[in-house]
PDB file of N, CA and C in Angstrom:
ATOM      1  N   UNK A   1     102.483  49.096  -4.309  1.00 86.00           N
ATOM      2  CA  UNK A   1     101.371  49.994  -4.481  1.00 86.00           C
ATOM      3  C   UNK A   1     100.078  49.176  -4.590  1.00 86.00           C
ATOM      4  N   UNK A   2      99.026  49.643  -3.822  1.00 96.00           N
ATOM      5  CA  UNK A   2      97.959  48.722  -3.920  1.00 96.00           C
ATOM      6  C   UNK A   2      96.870  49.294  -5.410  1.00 96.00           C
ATOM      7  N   UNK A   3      96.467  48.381  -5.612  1.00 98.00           N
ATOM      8  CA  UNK A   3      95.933  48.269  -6.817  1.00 98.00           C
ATOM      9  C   UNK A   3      93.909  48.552  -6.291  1.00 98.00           C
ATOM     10  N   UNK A   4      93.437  49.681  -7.435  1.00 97.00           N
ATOM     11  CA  UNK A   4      92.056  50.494  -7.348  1.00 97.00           C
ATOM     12  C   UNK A   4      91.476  49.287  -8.038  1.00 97.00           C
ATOM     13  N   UNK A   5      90.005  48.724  -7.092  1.00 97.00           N
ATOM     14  CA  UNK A   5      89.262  47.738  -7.857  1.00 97.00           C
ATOM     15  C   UNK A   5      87.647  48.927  -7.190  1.00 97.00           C
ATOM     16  N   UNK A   6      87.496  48.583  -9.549  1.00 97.00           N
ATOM     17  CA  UNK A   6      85.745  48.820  -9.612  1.00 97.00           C
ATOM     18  C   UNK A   6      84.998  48.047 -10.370  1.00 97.00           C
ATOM     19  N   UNK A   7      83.294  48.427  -9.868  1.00 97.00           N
ATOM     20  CA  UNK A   7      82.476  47.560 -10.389  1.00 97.00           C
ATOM     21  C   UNK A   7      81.722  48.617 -11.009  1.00 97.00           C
ATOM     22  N   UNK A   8      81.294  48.480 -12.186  1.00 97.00           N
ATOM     23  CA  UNK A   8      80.324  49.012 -13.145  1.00 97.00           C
ATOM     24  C   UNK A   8      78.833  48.676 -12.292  1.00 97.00           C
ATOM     25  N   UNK A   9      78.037  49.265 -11.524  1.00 95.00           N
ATOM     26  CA  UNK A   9      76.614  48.981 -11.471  1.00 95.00           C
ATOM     27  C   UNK A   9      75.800  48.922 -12.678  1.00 95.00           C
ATOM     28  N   UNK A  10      75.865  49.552 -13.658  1.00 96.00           N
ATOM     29  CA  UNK A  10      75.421  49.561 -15.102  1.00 96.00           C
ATOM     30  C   UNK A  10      75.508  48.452 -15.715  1.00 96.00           C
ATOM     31  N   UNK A  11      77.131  47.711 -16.203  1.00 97.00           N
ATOM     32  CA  UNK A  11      76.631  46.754 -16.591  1.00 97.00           C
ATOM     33  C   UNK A  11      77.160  45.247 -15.766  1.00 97.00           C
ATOM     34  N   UNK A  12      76.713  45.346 -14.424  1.00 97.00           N
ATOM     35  CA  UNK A  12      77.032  44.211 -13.264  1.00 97.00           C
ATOM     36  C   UNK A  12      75.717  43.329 -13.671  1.00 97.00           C
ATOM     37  N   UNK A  13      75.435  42.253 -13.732  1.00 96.00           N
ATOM     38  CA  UNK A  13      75.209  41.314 -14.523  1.00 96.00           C
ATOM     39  C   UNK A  13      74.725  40.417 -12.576  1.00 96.00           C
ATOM     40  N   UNK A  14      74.945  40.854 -11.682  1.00 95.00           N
ATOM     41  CA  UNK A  14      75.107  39.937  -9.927  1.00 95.00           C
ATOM     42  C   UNK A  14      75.321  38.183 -10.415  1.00 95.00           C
ATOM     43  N   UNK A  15      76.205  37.945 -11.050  1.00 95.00           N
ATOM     44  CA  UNK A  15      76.829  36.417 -11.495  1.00 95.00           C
ATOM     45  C   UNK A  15      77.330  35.985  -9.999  1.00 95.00           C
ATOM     46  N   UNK A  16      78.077  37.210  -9.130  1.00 95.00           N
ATOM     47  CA  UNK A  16      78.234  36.359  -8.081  1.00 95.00           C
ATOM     48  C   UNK A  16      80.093  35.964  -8.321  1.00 95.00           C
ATOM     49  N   UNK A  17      80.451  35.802  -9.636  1.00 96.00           N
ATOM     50  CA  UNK A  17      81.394  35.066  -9.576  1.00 96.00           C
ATOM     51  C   UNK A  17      83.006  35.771  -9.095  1.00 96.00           C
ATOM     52  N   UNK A  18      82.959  36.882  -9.046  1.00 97.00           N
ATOM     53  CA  UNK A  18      83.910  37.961  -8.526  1.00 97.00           C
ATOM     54  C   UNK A  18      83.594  37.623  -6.856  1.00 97.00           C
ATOM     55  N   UNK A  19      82.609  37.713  -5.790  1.00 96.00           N
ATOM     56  CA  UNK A  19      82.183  37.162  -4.967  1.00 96.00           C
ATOM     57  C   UNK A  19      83.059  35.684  -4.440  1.00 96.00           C
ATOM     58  N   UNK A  20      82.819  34.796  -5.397  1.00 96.00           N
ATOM     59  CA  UNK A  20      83.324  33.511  -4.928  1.00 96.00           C
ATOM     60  C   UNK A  20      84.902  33.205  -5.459  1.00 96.00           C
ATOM     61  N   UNK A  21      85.298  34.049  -6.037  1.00 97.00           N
ATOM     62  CA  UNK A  21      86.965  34.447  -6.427  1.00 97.00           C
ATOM     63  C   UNK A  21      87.291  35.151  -5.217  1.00 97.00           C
ATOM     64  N   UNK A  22      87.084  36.070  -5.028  1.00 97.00           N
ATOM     65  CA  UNK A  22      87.816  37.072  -3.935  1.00 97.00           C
ATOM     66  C   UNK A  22      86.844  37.612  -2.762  1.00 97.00           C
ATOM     67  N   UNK A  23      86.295  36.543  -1.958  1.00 97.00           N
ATOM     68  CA  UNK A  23      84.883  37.372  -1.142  1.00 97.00           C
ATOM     69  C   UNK A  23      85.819  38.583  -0.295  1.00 97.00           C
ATOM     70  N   UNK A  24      86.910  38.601  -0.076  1.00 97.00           N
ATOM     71  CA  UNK A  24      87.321  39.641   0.888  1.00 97.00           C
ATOM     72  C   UNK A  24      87.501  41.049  -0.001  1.00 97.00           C
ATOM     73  N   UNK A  25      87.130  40.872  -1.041  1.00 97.00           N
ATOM     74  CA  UNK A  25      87.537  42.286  -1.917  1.00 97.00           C
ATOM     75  C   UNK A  25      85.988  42.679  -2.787  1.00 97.00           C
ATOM     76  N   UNK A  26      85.299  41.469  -2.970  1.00 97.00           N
ATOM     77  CA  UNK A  26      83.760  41.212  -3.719  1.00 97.00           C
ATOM     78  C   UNK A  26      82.503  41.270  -2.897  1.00 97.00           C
ATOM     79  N   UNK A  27      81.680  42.345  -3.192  1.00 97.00           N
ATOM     80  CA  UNK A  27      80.418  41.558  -2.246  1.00 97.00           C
ATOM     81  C   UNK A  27      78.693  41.609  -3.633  1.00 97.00           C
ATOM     82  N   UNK A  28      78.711  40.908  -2.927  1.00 94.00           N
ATOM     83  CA  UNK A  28      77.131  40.584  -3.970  1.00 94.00           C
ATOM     84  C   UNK A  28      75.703  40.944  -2.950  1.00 94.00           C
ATOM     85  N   UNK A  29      74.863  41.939  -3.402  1.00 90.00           N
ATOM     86  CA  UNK A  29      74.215  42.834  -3.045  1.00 90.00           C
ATOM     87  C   UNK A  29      73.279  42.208  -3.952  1.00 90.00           C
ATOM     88  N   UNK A  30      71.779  42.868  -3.690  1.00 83.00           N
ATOM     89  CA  UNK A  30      70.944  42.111  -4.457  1.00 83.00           C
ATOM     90  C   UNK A  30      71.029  42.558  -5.471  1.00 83.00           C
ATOM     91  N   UNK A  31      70.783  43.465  -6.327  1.00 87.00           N
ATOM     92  CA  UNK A  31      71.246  43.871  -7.699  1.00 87.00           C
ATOM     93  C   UNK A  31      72.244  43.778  -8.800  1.00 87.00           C
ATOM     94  N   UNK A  32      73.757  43.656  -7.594  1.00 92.00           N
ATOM     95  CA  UNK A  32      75.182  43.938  -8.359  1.00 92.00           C
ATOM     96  C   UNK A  32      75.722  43.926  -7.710  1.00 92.00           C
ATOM     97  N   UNK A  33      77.056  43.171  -8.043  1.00 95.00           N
ATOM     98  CA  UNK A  33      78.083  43.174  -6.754  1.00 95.00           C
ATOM     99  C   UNK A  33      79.001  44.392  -7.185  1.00 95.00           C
ATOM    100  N   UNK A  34      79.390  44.242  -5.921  1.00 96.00           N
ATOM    101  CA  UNK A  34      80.198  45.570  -5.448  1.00 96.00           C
ATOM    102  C   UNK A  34      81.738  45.674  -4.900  1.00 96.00           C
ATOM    103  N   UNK A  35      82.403  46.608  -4.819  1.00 96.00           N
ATOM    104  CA  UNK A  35      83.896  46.118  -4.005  1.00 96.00           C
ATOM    105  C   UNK A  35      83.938  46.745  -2.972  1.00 96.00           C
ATOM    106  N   UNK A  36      84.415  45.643  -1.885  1.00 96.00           N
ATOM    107  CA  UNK A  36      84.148  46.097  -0.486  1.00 96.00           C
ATOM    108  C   UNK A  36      85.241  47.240  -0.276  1.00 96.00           C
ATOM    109  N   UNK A  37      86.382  47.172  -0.436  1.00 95.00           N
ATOM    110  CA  UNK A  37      87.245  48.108  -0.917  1.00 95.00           C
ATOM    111  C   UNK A  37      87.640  49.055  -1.396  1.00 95.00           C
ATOM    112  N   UNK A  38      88.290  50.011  -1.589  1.00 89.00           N
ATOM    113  CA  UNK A  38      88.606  50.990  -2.873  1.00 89.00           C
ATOM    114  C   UNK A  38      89.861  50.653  -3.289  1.00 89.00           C
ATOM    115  N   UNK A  39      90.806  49.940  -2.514  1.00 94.00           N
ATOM    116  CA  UNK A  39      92.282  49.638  -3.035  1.00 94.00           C
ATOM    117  C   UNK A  39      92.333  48.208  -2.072  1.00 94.00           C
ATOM    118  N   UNK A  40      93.066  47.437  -3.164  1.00 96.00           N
ATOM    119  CA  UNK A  40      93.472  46.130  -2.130  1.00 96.00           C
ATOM    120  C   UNK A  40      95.233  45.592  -2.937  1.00 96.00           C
ATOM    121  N   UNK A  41      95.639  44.711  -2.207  1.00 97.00           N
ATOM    122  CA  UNK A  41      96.834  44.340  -2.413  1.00 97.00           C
ATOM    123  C   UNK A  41      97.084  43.959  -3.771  1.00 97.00           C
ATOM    124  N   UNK A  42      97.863  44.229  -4.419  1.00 97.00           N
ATOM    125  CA  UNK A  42      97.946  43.138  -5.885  1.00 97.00           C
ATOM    126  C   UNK A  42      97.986  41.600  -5.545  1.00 97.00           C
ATOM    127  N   UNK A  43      97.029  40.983  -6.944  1.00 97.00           N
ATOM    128  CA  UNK A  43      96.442  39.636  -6.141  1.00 97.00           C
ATOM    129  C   UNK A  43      96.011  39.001  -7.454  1.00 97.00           C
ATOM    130  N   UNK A  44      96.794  38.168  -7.875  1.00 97.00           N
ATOM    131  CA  UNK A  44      96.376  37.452  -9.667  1.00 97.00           C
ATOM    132  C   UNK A  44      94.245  37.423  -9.570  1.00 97.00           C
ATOM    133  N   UNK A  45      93.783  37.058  -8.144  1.00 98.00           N
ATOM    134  CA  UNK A  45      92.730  36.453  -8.032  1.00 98.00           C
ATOM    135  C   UNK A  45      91.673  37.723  -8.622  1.00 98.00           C
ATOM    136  N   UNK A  46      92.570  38.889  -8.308  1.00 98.00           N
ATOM    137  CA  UNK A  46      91.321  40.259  -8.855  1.00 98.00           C
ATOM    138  C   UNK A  46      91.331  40.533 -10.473  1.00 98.00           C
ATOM    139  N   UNK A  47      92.545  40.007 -10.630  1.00 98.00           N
ATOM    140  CA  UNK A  47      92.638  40.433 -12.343  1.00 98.00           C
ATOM    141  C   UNK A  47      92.226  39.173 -12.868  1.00 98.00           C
ATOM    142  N   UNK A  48      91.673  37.754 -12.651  1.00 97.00           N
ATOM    143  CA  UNK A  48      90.992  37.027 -12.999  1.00 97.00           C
ATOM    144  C   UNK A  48      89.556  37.389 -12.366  1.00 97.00           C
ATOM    145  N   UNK A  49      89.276  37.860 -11.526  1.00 98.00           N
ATOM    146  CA  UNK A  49      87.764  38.403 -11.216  1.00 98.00           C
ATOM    147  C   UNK A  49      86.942  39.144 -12.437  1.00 98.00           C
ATOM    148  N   UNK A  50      88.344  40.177 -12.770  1.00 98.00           N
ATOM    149  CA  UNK A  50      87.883  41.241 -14.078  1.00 98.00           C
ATOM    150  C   UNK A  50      87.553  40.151 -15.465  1.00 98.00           C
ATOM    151  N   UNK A  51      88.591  39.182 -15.083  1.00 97.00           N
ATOM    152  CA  UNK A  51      88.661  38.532 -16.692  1.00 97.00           C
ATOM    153  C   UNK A  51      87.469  37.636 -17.179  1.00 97.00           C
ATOM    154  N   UNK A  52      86.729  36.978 -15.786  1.00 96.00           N
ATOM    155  CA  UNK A  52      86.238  36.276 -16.464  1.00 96.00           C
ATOM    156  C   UNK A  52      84.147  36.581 -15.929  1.00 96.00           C
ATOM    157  N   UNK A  53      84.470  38.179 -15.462  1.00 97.00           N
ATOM    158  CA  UNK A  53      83.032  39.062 -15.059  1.00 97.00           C
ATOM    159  C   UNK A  53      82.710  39.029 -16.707  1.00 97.00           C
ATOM    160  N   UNK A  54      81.274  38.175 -16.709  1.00 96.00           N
ATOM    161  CA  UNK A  54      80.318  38.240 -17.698  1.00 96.00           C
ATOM    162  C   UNK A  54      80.162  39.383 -18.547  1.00 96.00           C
ATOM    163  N   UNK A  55      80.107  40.345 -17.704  1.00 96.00           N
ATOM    164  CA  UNK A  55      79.615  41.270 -18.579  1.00 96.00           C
ATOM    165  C   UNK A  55      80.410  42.613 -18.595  1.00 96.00           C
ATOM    166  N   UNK A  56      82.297  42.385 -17.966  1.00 96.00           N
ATOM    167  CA  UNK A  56      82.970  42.865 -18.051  1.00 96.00           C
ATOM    168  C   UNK A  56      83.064  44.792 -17.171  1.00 96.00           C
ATOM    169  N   UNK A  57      82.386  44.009 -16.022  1.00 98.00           N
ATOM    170  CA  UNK A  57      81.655  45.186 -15.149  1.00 98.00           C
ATOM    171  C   UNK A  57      82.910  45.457 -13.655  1.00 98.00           C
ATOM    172  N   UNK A  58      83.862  45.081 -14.129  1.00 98.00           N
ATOM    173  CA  UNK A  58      84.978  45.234 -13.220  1.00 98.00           C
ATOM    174  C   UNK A  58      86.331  45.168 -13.715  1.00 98.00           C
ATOM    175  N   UNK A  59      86.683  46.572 -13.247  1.00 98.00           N
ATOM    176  CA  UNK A  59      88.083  47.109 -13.684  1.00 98.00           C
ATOM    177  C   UNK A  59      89.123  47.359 -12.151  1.00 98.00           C
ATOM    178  N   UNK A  60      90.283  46.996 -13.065  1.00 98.00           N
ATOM    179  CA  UNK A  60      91.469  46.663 -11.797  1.00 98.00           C
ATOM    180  C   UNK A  60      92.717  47.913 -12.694  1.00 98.00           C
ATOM    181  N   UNK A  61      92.618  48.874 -11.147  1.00 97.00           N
ATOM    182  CA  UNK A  61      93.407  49.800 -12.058  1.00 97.00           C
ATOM    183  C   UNK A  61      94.552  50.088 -11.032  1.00 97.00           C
ATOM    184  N   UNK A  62      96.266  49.788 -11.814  1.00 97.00           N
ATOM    185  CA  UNK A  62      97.207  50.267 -11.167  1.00 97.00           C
ATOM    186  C   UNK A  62      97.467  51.643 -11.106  1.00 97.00           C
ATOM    187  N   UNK A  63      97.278  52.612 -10.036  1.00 95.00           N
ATOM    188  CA  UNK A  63      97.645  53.912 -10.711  1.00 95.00           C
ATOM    189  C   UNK A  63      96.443  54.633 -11.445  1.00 95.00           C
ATOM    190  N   UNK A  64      97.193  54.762 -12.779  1.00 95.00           N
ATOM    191  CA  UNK A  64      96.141  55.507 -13.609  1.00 95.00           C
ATOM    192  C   UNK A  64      96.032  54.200 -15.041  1.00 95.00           C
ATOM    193  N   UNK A  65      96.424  53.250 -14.926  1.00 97.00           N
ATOM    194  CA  UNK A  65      96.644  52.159 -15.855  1.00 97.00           C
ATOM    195  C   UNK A  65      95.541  51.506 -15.495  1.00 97.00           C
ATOM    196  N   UNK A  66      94.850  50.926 -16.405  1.00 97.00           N
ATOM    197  CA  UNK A  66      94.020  49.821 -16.252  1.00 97.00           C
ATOM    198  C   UNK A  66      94.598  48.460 -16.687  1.00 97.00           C
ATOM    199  N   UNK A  67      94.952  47.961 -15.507  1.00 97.00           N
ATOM    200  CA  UNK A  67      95.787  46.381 -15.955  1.00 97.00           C
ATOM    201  C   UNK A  67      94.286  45.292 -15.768  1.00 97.00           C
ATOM    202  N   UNK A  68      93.044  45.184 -15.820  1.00 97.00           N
ATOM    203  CA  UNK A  68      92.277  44.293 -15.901  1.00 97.00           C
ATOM    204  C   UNK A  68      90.911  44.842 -16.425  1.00 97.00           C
ATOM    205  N   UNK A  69      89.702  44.289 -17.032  1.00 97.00           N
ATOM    206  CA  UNK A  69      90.102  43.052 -17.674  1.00 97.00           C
ATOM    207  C   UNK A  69      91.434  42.904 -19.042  1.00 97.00           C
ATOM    208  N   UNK A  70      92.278  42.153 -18.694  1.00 94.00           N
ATOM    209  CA  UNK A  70      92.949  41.402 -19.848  1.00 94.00           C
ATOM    210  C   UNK A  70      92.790  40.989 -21.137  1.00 94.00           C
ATOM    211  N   UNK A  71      92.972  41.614 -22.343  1.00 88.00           N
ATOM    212  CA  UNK A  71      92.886  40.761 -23.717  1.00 88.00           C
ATOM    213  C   UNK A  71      92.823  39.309 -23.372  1.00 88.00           C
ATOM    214  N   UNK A  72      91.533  38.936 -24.274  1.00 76.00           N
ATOM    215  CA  UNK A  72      91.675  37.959 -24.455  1.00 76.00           C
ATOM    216  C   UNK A  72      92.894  36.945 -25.444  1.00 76.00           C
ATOM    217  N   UNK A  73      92.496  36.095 -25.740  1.00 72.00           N
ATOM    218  CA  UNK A  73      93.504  35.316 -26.877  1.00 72.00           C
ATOM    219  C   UNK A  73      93.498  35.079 -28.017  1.00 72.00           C
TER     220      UNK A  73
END
């Protein structure tokens, strides 16, 4: 099942760094990046996109589950 990736425009932070993790699923727009996508393959690289977005402006949702961002430690 492919896995729903979003970006918060509200609080997108354009770090860019979701972009240079996954450019085929990330795009950076002048304001806020965005997902080129609405569903993409399960892919460790998107649920580290979520984990380590600044300002926590991207959610990776299986289904109706939100498996990203991840507790921290």
């Amino acid at each position: 099942m492919a896995w729903s990736v979003r970006v918060d425009p509200r609080l997108c932070l354009a770090s860019g760094m979701c972009a240079g993790i996954a450019p085929e699923v990330f795009a950076l727009d002048d304001d806020h990046a965005r997902a080129r996508v609405e569903a993409a393959e399960p892919d460790e690289r998107l649920l580290e996109a979520a984990d380590i977005c600044p300002a926590q402006a991207i959610t990776v949702h299986d289904g109706a589950e939100v498996i990203a961002p991840r507790p921290g430690p």
